[in-house]
Amino acid sequence: MPDIPEHLLRRSAEARAEALGVPLEQVLAEMGLTGEGETPPATLEEVTLPVQPANPDTTIPEDLRAREAAARQAAVDEFEAKATPAPPASPVVTGAPEEPAPVVEVPAPVVEEPAAVVEKPAAAAAAAAGSKIPEALLRRSAEAKAKATGRPVEEILAEMSGGAPAEPAPVVEVPAPVVEEPAAAAAVAAPPTGEPTAPAQAPAPDGDRTTTITAPPVAAPQGTPEGVRPQRLLTVVRAKAIQQVKAEPTDKVSVWPHLLLIEFVALLGVTAFLTVLSVILQAPLLDLANFNLTPNPSKAPWYFLGLQELLSYFDPQIGGVMVPTVVGLIGVMAIPYVDRNPSTKPSDRKFAIMFFTFFLVASATVTVLGVLFRGPGFNFSYPWSDGIWFDDLKDWISFE
Amino acid sequence: MADGDKTSLADRVGEVGERVRNSQAWESIFRPGSPFKKGYTDSPRNRSYVIMNNVLYHLHPVKVKRHGVRLSYTLCLGGLSFFLFILLTITGIFLMFYYRPTVPAAYADIEALSTSVAFGSLVRNMHRWGAHLMVLTVFLHMSRVFYHGAYKPPREFNWVVGVVLLLLTLLLSFTGYLLPWDQLALWAVTVGSNMAGFVPVFGDQVKFALLGGVEVTGSTLLRFYVLHVLFLPFIIVIFMAVHFWRVRKDGGISGPL
């Protein structure tokens, strides 16, 4: 199972619950999430259920057995559906299939039920050493075991790393005839010699999800209760996504219809605006170009009038070249490389905003000056008394 | 039609429509997920298909950040600049049918366009006002991007591309200014190109290259025409493609603030 973040799964479940009109808990359960969403219940039961009969005082109720069978079946089906059946003798298996121990557990985040675990200490130690289980996993397993049994972690760690023979308490030696049989059978048949120290618990207490790989059941041996399919626990591996998704999920909406609709309306609006404008206002067309008749004033297009304005104050080299290219072009292009402040919050970039606003206001001012307040000879004039000296605008504004 | 007759005209029209939408021809036109296809339902999958399976919409991602859809965030300025460019292309193509870039013909063609061509005056007006509007929207778009800090990494280079687009927009507008070949055009371009003459060291050469001579002449008209209808649109389309592509690749719309 890919490593989908808990809150995402939960959000998905909420959405589904809302869409289907079913309670959230039901959806969560279907998705394999418990209310707390820590561990898929199927795998949990798969680990805990076989050891249930280990308690001699417990007689298994019929419905419990049926539930167990169903859960097992579901887990196995799910596993087989993934089409990645773990080979029975995979390298991570701590016991070869021929090993007499019916349940071979790798020390890993799943808490073992001591009564059901049949360990050949020497073999287990060798396996632990040989299969190179990461230190962290071993430690977590030990911690979990310690929590379950109430013993110090160090003791269990030492036991796991080879000191096992000295520690008989949680490891139950099942009598020889029973050893031949798989877990459930063994648990039912064998009277446990040791006191089960704790009931089966949830896996790793730190909440990391684990995936339990079990070998598909071969055949129910004799003595297995009806509906109970024994399985061998091969190993417990940490669930890990194939793809490590780094991006944080963000609140998004579908472009269709949300954005496209807005865009469509905007396009229609602008088209309508432009059409109406073009019906009302005639584009200027003066007399035929005449090289011998210089209009007074001669004005550039409005977006260059700011420049023309600057030219009337400064030397052409400065106003006509330096300002537009150095300030207007190179300067503006360089903004992202000069402004190294990573924040986009307006309160963090007061200087940048002030600077750019100054630039905007200055350009707007010189442009408006050039368009409206320059008359014959490019001298200052007032549009309300001296008229508009800009042909594109003549139809727009009138002071008569 | 008798009262008892059950097939009304509306029914028949509906039937024909149904048959058309069931036809193979209709099916073949629209790709899966198109709202025009029969049986379209509003589902997350189809919402994705609408975008992915359409050559135009596919400029967009399937999903955008929620705040980016708010009108007050972008004011649609970038999109409107692009739309105005398309509008100017369409109206410009219309104008090209009636215009010859020669000194004896240019002015007369524009006059004839305004008086004797159906919608000629309207289209010319739209082209001119649309051009002014585009300069405005591009400039406002740049300001919007600045105030949102949307030029910051990883979008620095797209800001540079955007400034080039602004420059190209100004040049497109400027080269179009001359084409009517009236007094306004002639002298505005004379003033504008005189500014180009102030470029240090190469001033005269730049001006000569721009005008195709030492002053505005018929060859300037031809030069500006080709720049206006072919060269600059060609360049600006390339830069726009890069610009839009980088918007997507740099993580979509910036923000929220």
XYZ file of C-alpha atoms in Angstrom:
657
model
C 0.000 0.000 0.000
C 1.474 3.364 -0.951
C 2.235 5.679 1.867
C -0.781 7.920 1.604
C -0.859 10.484 4.386
C -3.412 9.791 7.039
C -5.308 13.062 6.668
C -5.656 12.567 2.930
C -7.194 9.147 3.389
C -9.493 10.629 5.918
C -10.517 13.482 3.628
C -11.158 11.045 0.848
C -13.306 8.956 3.169
C -15.257 12.001 4.230
C -15.918 12.954 0.634
C -17.016 9.458 -0.197
C -19.231 9.288 2.847
C -20.855 12.539 1.837
C -21.314 11.403 -1.740
C -22.764 8.015 -0.869
C -24.690 9.186 2.140
C -23.284 6.531 4.381
C -21.709 7.010 7.790
C -18.080 7.981 7.853
C -17.142 5.042 10.042
C -18.438 2.591 7.490
C -16.406 4.141 4.703
C -13.355 4.228 6.894
C -13.806 0.581 7.655
C -14.209 -0.233 3.980
C -11.038 1.620 3.181
C -9.269 -0.400 5.771
C -8.994 2.435 8.198
C -10.064 2.234 11.765
C -11.512 5.247 13.446
C -8.068 6.325 14.458
C -6.842 5.231 11.114
C -3.659 3.738 12.425
C -3.716 0.242 11.042
C -5.814 -1.665 8.599
C -7.901 -3.956 10.726
C -7.561 -6.843 8.342
C -3.867 -7.189 8.929
C -4.352 -6.634 12.589
C -6.787 -9.475 12.942
C -4.687 -11.622 10.760
C -1.930 -11.370 13.249
C -3.933 -11.514 16.406
C -6.647 -13.958 15.647
C -4.669 -17.161 15.274
C -3.415 -16.766 18.781
C -6.804 -16.279 20.344
C -7.315 -19.925 21.266
C -4.027 -19.946 23.087
C -5.711 -18.967 26.273
C -6.904 -22.196 27.847
C -9.784 -20.505 29.550
C -11.178 -19.264 26.328
C -13.602 -21.264 24.342
C -13.951 -19.800 20.919
C -17.444 -18.634 20.193
C -18.811 -19.675 16.861
C -19.352 -16.148 15.577
C -15.853 -15.130 16.483
C -14.487 -18.034 14.538
C -16.582 -17.114 11.543
C -15.415 -13.546 11.744
C -11.868 -14.637 11.947
C -12.273 -16.812 8.907
C -13.828 -13.984 6.973
C -11.085 -11.604 7.957
C -8.452 -14.070 6.965
C -10.111 -14.711 3.670
C -10.311 -10.987 3.003
C -6.683 -10.481 3.843
C -5.586 -13.359 1.693
C -7.732 -12.252 -1.194
C -6.379 -8.763 -0.974
C -2.912 -10.103 -0.870
C -3.400 -12.358 -3.831
C -5.080 -9.614 -5.774
C -1.913 -7.617 -5.559
C -0.319 -10.424 -7.493
C 2.841 -10.236 -5.516
C 2.746 -13.408 -3.519
C 5.751 -13.716 -1.343
C 7.581 -16.868 -2.195
C 7.529 -19.197 0.743
C 11.273 -19.313 0.883
C 11.985 -15.657 0.271
C 15.183 -14.312 1.732
C 13.373 -12.363 4.401
C 11.721 -15.429 5.758
C 13.411 -16.193 8.965
C 12.605 -19.843 8.842
C 12.749 -22.116 5.894
C 9.461 -23.808 5.058
C 10.760 -27.057 6.388
C 11.341 -25.535 9.762
C 9.182 -27.237 12.301
C 8.142 -23.943 13.829
C 4.722 -23.183 12.423
C 4.839 -19.492 13.048
C 8.049 -17.783 12.272
C 8.124 -14.222 13.289
C 10.636 -11.660 12.422
C 11.168 -9.314 15.283
C 9.285 -6.422 13.831
C 6.580 -3.965 14.805
C 3.971 -6.645 15.181
C 3.644 -7.733 18.739
C 3.879 -11.406 19.159
C 1.599 -13.330 21.306
C 4.043 -15.319 23.349
C 1.892 -18.383 23.729
C 1.506 -18.857 20.033
C 4.995 -18.091 19.002
C 7.001 -21.156 18.625
C 10.570 -20.259 18.347
C 13.611 -22.334 18.060
C 15.855 -19.848 19.756
C 19.057 -20.806 18.025
C 17.443 -20.791 14.619
C 15.772 -17.501 15.296
C 18.979 -15.928 16.412
C 20.775 -17.175 13.363
C 18.005 -15.970 11.171
C 17.982 -12.584 12.809
C 21.663 -12.278 12.280
C 21.527 -13.569 8.725
C 18.584 -11.662 7.360
C 20.007 -8.261 8.255
C 16.971 -6.687 9.792
C 17.584 -3.013 10.282
C 18.510 -1.975 13.770
C 15.605 0.425 14.001
C 13.076 -2.265 13.230
C 14.565 -4.620 15.737
C 14.456 -1.947 18.325
C 10.896 -1.054 17.588
C 9.909 -4.643 17.766
C 11.647 -4.971 21.075
C 9.917 -1.898 22.367
C 6.577 -3.234 21.337
C 7.308 -6.544 22.942
C 8.470 -4.783 26.050
C 5.281 -2.842 26.216
C 3.248 -5.978 25.788
C 5.110 -8.056 28.300
C 6.022 -5.342 30.736
C 9.696 -6.237 30.715
C 12.619 -3.877 30.082
C 13.500 -3.222 26.462
C 17.163 -4.026 26.914
C 16.377 -7.486 28.126
C 14.320 -8.260 25.075
C 16.877 -6.712 22.786
C 19.575 -8.856 24.253
C 17.399 -11.880 23.884
C 16.705 -11.087 20.273
C 20.299 -10.599 19.406
C 21.286 -14.073 20.391
C 20.835 -14.205 24.114
C 17.530 -15.845 23.578
C 18.213 -19.262 25.061
C 18.609 -17.708 28.453
C 15.183 -16.161 28.335
C 12.484 -18.768 28.501
C 9.604 -16.679 29.723
C 7.852 -15.373 26.605
C 9.126 -18.006 24.271
C 7.067 -21.076 24.578
C 8.452 -24.372 23.616
C 5.602 -26.247 22.157
C 5.709 -29.965 22.664
C 7.101 -31.866 19.780
C 4.017 -33.470 18.277
C 2.266 -30.166 18.057
C 5.186 -28.416 16.473
C 4.467 -30.253 13.263
C 1.189 -28.436 12.922
C 0.568 -24.871 11.953
C -0.181 -22.153 14.388
C -3.875 -22.326 14.963
C -3.838 -26.046 15.348
C -0.927 -25.863 17.674
C -2.587 -23.222 19.698
C -5.750 -25.190 20.050
C -4.126 -28.461 20.782
C -1.238 -27.488 22.921
C -1.753 -26.468 26.451
C 0.553 -23.570 26.879
C 3.286 -24.225 29.334
C 3.892 -20.602 29.961
C 1.508 -17.980 31.168
C 0.409 -15.759 28.297
C 1.689 -12.464 29.524
C -0.509 -10.204 27.497
C -3.314 -10.458 25.025
C -2.509 -9.692 21.437
C -2.113 -6.034 20.913
C -2.128 -3.665 18.051
C 1.136 -3.460 16.151
C 3.810 -0.887 16.590
C 2.796 1.661 19.143
C 4.267 4.567 17.221
C 1.539 4.267 14.673
C 3.575 3.494 11.596
C 1.568 1.429 9.252
C 2.874 -2.013 8.573
C 2.084 -4.483 5.926
C 2.050 -8.083 6.881
C 3.111 -10.475 4.232
C 1.698 -13.895 4.748
C 2.178 -16.935 2.687
C -0.972 -18.182 1.067
C -2.340 -21.018 3.137
C -1.469 -24.367 1.765
C -4.039 -26.713 3.153
C -5.800 -26.773 6.426
C -4.172 -29.544 8.377
C -6.012 -31.847 10.608
C -7.194 -30.485 13.850
C -7.821 -27.019 12.473
C -11.152 -25.638 13.521
C -13.694 -25.288 10.784
C -13.285 -22.097 8.758
C -9.918 -21.237 10.176
C -7.215 -21.125 7.556
C -3.809 -21.285 9.069
C -1.181 -19.015 7.657
C 2.445 -18.638 8.217
C 3.603 -15.169 9.002
C 6.665 -14.702 6.880
C 7.723 -11.221 7.653
C 6.468 -7.828 8.548
C 7.670 -5.043 6.334
C 7.132 -1.371 6.577
C 4.658 0.034 4.141
C 6.508 2.286 1.795
C 5.394 4.199 -1.234
C 7.065 3.440 -4.520
C 6.952 7.104 -5.347
C 7.926 9.607 -2.727
C 5.515 12.461 -3.129
C 7.082 15.637 -1.883
C 4.442 18.158 -2.878
C 2.058 19.233 -0.204
C -1.528 18.702 -1.217
C -3.247 22.018 -1.850
C -6.806 23.107 -2.149
C -7.641 22.891 -5.838
C -10.672 23.184 -8.038
C -11.378 21.786 -11.466
C -10.543 24.138 -14.302
C -13.692 22.948 -15.976
C -16.119 24.369 -15.084
C -14.785 26.810 -12.495
C -11.984 28.609 -14.336
C -13.182 28.150 -17.907
C -16.523 29.682 -17.039
C -14.900 32.796 -15.595
C -12.585 33.067 -18.567
C -15.432 32.679 -21.005
C -17.416 35.422 -19.322
C -14.325 37.658 -19.249
C -13.722 37.113 -22.966
C -17.329 37.859 -23.788
C -17.201 40.965 -21.630
C -14.069 42.308 -23.298
C -15.381 41.511 -26.762
C -18.602 43.302 -26.007
C -16.759 46.256 -24.511
C -14.446 46.539 -27.499
C -17.287 46.224 -29.984
C -19.356 48.913 -28.306
C -16.295 51.130 -28.033
C -15.543 50.661 -31.718
C -19.091 51.483 -32.714
C -19.065 54.687 -30.676
C -15.538 55.916 -31.235
C -14.007 56.314 -34.628
C -10.318 55.529 -34.927
C -8.498 58.669 -36.029
C -7.534 59.044 -39.649
C -5.999 62.415 -40.403
C -4.913 63.804 -43.734
C -2.588 61.935 -46.016
C 0.973 61.828 -44.766
C 2.796 64.946 -45.859
C 6.520 65.288 -45.364
C 6.352 69.031 -45.820
C 3.744 69.691 -43.191
C 4.907 69.003 -39.670
C 2.011 69.040 -37.221
C 2.508 71.055 -34.102
C 2.878 69.365 -31.696
C 4.207 66.081 -33.066
C 3.482 63.405 -30.594
C 4.561 59.772 -30.377
C 2.040 57.002 -29.559
C 0.774 57.403 -26.022
C 2.924 54.646 -24.522
C 6.013 56.478 -25.742
C 4.791 59.885 -24.611
C 6.368 59.391 -21.204
C 9.667 59.056 -23.021
C 8.975 62.076 -25.119
C 8.228 63.919 -21.911
C 11.550 62.835 -20.457
C 13.262 63.994 -23.624
C 12.016 67.492 -22.987
C 13.734 67.525 -19.591
C 16.931 65.617 -20.189
C 19.602 65.185 -22.736
C 18.445 62.712 -25.396
C 21.235 60.331 -24.413
C 19.781 60.148 -20.927
C 16.065 60.665 -21.395
C 15.789 58.833 -24.683
C 18.210 55.968 -24.212
C 19.549 55.496 -20.725
C 16.241 55.749 -18.905
C 14.199 53.489 -21.182
C 16.817 50.809 -21.671
C 18.638 50.802 -18.355
C 15.730 51.612 -16.063
C 12.788 50.549 -18.163
C 14.074 47.366 -19.711
C 17.158 45.968 -18.027
C 16.117 47.280 -14.634
C 12.679 45.734 -14.789
C 14.040 42.458 -16.120
C 16.531 42.317 -13.278
C 13.920 42.766 -10.548
C 13.684 39.063 -9.624
C 17.455 38.788 -9.389
C 17.884 41.940 -7.342
C 14.967 41.393 -4.982
C 16.211 38.395 -2.986
C 13.495 38.603 -0.369
C 11.659 35.282 -0.630
C 8.441 36.467 0.977
C 5.424 37.404 -1.075
C 3.539 38.946 1.803
C 2.989 42.653 1.210
C 3.957 43.445 4.785
C 7.369 41.875 4.236
C 8.184 43.772 1.095
C 7.317 47.340 1.839
C 10.383 48.703 0.108
C 9.807 46.722 -3.084
C 6.183 47.769 -3.232
C 7.041 51.376 -2.546
C 9.721 51.317 -5.203
C 7.516 49.767 -7.856
C 4.599 52.017 -6.991
C 6.881 54.989 -7.434
C 7.862 53.631 -10.837
C 4.227 53.140 -11.804
C 3.106 56.548 -10.615
C 6.055 58.223 -12.299
C 5.340 56.527 -15.652
C 1.664 57.300 -15.392
C 2.420 60.923 -14.550
C 4.789 61.552 -17.432
C 2.454 59.733 -19.810
C -0.576 61.750 -18.742
C 1.508 64.927 -18.902
C 2.609 64.070 -22.406
C -0.858 63.110 -23.596
C -2.960 65.860 -22.071
C -0.785 68.704 -20.874
C 1.473 69.301 -23.845
C 0.310 71.590 -26.556
C 1.915 73.316 -29.537
C 5.684 73.265 -29.432
C 5.376 70.578 -26.782
C 4.839 73.365 -24.278
C 2.591 72.962 -21.262
C -1.041 73.518 -21.932
C -4.276 72.801 -20.122
C -6.708 70.498 -21.853
C -9.739 72.312 -20.486
C -8.632 75.701 -21.851
C -6.263 74.872 -24.708
C -7.898 71.687 -25.992
C -6.684 68.145 -26.475
C -3.487 67.837 -28.434
C -3.592 64.138 -28.914
C -5.435 62.803 -31.916
C -6.300 59.381 -30.570
C -8.168 61.052 -27.752
C -9.902 63.835 -29.622
C -13.138 61.911 -29.940
C -13.029 60.691 -26.371
C -12.954 63.871 -24.371
C -14.569 67.123 -25.167
C -14.665 70.284 -23.135
C -17.088 72.234 -25.274
C -51.665 19.102 -37.525
C -54.515 17.369 -35.804
C -54.853 17.577 -32.082
C -54.544 13.845 -31.655
C -51.286 13.681 -33.563
C -48.627 12.865 -31.063
C -45.502 13.813 -32.971
C -45.219 17.564 -32.704
C -42.569 19.572 -34.484
C -40.528 19.851 -31.300
C -40.547 16.086 -30.945
C -39.333 15.648 -34.480
C -36.557 18.178 -34.093
C -35.552 16.450 -30.892
C -35.567 13.147 -32.677
C -33.309 14.455 -35.431
C -30.989 15.913 -32.841
C -30.885 12.591 -31.068
C -30.101 10.788 -34.284
C -27.295 13.224 -35.082
C -25.767 12.768 -31.677
C -25.959 9.020 -32.071
C -24.233 9.132 -35.437
C -20.726 7.965 -35.943
C -19.731 11.296 -37.454
C -20.753 13.193 -34.330
C -19.078 10.618 -32.106
C -15.863 10.903 -34.074
C -15.619 14.672 -33.723
C -15.535 14.851 -29.959
C -12.973 13.161 -27.839
C -13.950 11.245 -24.701
C -15.230 13.440 -21.938
C -16.461 16.202 -24.190
C -19.643 17.811 -22.872
C -20.984 17.620 -26.425
C -20.723 13.872 -26.490
C -23.788 11.839 -25.762
C -24.092 10.703 -22.201
C -21.785 13.293 -20.705
C -22.105 13.369 -16.971
C -20.501 15.705 -14.512
C -17.891 13.564 -12.825
C -14.347 14.281 -11.685
C -13.066 12.087 -14.470
C -15.003 13.891 -17.161
C -13.942 17.231 -15.736
C -10.374 16.140 -16.304
C -11.150 14.843 -19.773
C -12.709 18.144 -20.799
C -9.339 19.790 -20.284
C -7.036 16.994 -21.340
C -8.879 16.019 -24.496
C -9.280 19.478 -25.946
C -6.492 21.085 -27.912
C -7.353 24.584 -26.683
C -8.289 23.984 -23.073
C -5.284 21.802 -22.673
C -3.290 24.974 -22.178
C -4.739 24.738 -18.689
C -3.982 22.198 -16.038
C -6.846 19.979 -14.971
C -6.977 21.666 -11.613
C -5.858 25.018 -10.316
C -5.416 26.370 -6.852
C -8.680 27.580 -5.486
C -7.499 31.111 -4.821
C -6.337 31.441 -8.425
C -9.898 31.214 -9.636
C -10.913 34.262 -7.650
C -11.450 37.109 -10.055
C -9.863 39.568 -7.654
C -6.574 37.693 -7.692
C -5.572 38.010 -11.332
C -8.367 40.166 -12.737
C -7.892 37.927 -15.777
C -5.247 40.359 -17.024
C -2.822 37.827 -18.483
C -5.599 35.857 -20.098
C -7.166 39.015 -21.484
C -3.851 40.121 -22.954
C -3.660 36.807 -24.771
C -7.268 37.050 -25.835
C -6.735 40.561 -27.165
C -3.779 39.257 -29.122
C -6.062 36.672 -30.718
C -8.713 39.297 -31.357
C -6.079 41.540 -32.956
C -4.883 38.665 -35.100
C -8.395 38.000 -36.360
C -9.235 41.640 -37.048
C -5.753 42.148 -38.498
C -6.223 39.322 -40.978
C -9.480 40.950 -42.010
C -7.680 44.257 -42.567
C -4.937 42.617 -44.607
C -7.477 41.730 -47.266
C -8.006 45.416 -48.024
C -4.652 46.985 -47.412
C -1.555 47.467 -49.574
C 1.591 48.734 -47.873
C 2.643 51.196 -50.551
C 2.805 54.948 -50.382
C 0.224 55.595 -53.129
C -2.235 52.908 -51.947
C -2.051 52.697 -48.160
C -4.011 55.786 -47.204
C -6.623 55.259 -49.894
C -7.112 51.666 -48.832
C -7.778 52.688 -45.251
C -10.232 55.336 -46.420
C -11.990 52.842 -48.644
C -12.051 50.342 -45.795
C -13.840 52.856 -43.615
C -16.382 53.823 -46.207
C -17.055 51.016 -48.666
C -16.300 47.737 -46.929
C -18.954 46.020 -44.849
C -17.951 46.268 -41.196
C -14.638 47.708 -42.376
C -14.835 50.705 -40.100
C -15.897 48.615 -37.124
C -13.111 46.106 -37.584
C -10.511 48.809 -38.001
C -11.720 50.543 -34.870
C -11.631 47.278 -32.968
C -8.120 46.661 -34.179
C -6.909 50.059 -33.078
C -8.655 50.272 -29.717
C -7.905 46.645 -29.043
C -4.227 47.355 -29.589
C -4.293 50.197 -27.084
C -6.199 47.993 -24.673
C -3.660 45.222 -25.065
C -0.765 47.534 -24.203
C -2.755 48.517 -21.139
C -3.631 44.971 -20.033
C -0.084 43.736 -20.543
C 1.221 46.594 -18.430
C -1.398 46.057 -15.744
C -0.680 42.335 -15.800
C 2.958 43.095 -15.118
C 1.978 45.336 -12.220
C -0.335 42.676 -10.808
C 2.457 40.109 -10.988
C 4.802 42.469 -9.218
C 2.425 43.225 -6.362
C 1.813 39.535 -5.816
C 5.527 38.868 -5.765
C 4.860 36.301 -8.452
C 8.229 36.947 -10.087
C 10.068 35.320 -7.189
C 11.740 31.946 -7.535
C 11.039 29.749 -9.367
C 9.359 32.276 -11.634
C 12.227 34.729 -12.193
C 12.835 33.781 -15.785
C 9.173 33.956 -16.666
C 9.191 37.548 -15.478
C 12.023 38.229 -17.912
C 10.053 36.564 -20.688
C 7.104 38.708 -19.676
C 9.128 41.899 -19.972
C 10.182 40.803 -23.452
C 6.512 40.251 -24.250
C 5.719 43.769 -23.073
C 8.459 45.134 -25.296
C 7.197 43.113 -28.254
C 3.663 44.351 -27.596
C 4.897 47.939 -27.708
C 6.803 47.263 -30.907
C 3.781 45.631 -32.508
C 1.667 48.608 -31.621
C 4.317 51.035 -32.779
C 4.837 49.365 -36.157
C 1.087 49.305 -36.680
C 0.913 52.998 -35.984
C 2.522 53.877 -39.304
C 0.366 51.758 -41.553
C -2.596 54.161 -42.149
C -0.033 56.532 -43.640
C -1.747 59.662 -42.435
C -0.215 62.679 -40.728
C -0.642 61.136 -37.282
C 1.116 57.961 -38.351
C 3.949 59.663 -40.168
C 4.906 62.081 -37.438
C 4.351 59.775 -34.500
C 6.718 57.297 -36.093
C 9.134 60.068 -36.965
C 9.227 61.159 -33.335
C 9.473 57.562 -32.112
C 12.249 56.590 -34.460
C 14.142 59.772 -33.677
C 14.381 58.414 -30.137
C 16.003 55.287 -31.547
C 18.598 57.603 -33.099
C 19.794 58.575 -29.647
C 21.168 55.128 -28.983
C 24.828 55.656 -28.113
C 27.434 54.763 -30.740
C 25.042 52.905 -33.063
C 22.224 55.461 -33.030
C 22.260 56.249 -36.726
C 22.629 52.618 -37.705
C 19.712 51.567 -35.510
C 17.539 54.277 -36.940
C 18.567 53.394 -40.488
C 17.778 49.739 -39.936
C 14.414 50.587 -38.383
C 13.343 52.998 -41.100
C 15.041 51.413 -44.068
C 16.509 54.823 -44.834
C 17.428 58.045 -43.133
C 13.801 59.112 -42.784
C 10.312 57.666 -42.981
C 9.670 56.628 -46.583
C 7.845 54.026 -48.567
C 10.415 51.419 -47.634
C 9.741 52.216 -43.991
C 6.097 51.500 -44.653
C 6.890 48.133 -46.181
C 9.359 47.354 -43.423
C 6.893 48.198 -40.676
C 4.191 46.252 -42.450
C 6.228 43.073 -42.582
C 7.360 43.562 -39.001
C 3.786 44.175 -37.943
C 1.999 41.343 -39.692
C 4.657 38.640 -39.775
C 7.910 39.084 -37.980
C 6.811 40.421 -34.615
C 3.746 38.159 -34.322
C 6.013 35.227 -35.110
C 8.436 36.226 -32.368
C 5.767 37.078 -29.846
C 4.011 33.738 -30.344
C 7.244 31.930 -29.536
C 7.715 33.994 -26.410
C 4.095 33.529 -25.425
C 4.450 29.778 -25.786
C 7.460 29.837 -23.489
C 5.640 32.165 -21.117
C 2.555 29.966 -20.792
C 4.597 26.796 -20.605
C 6.695 28.228 -17.829
C 3.600 29.316 -15.930
C 2.615 25.644 -15.817
C 6.095 24.307 -15.169
C 6.890 26.806 -12.454
C 3.992 25.519 -10.395
C 0.947 27.196 -11.823
C -0.435 30.383 -10.476
C 1.501 31.953 -7.638
C 0.286 32.669 -4.158
C -1.861 32.854 -2.203
C -0.399 35.887 -0.510
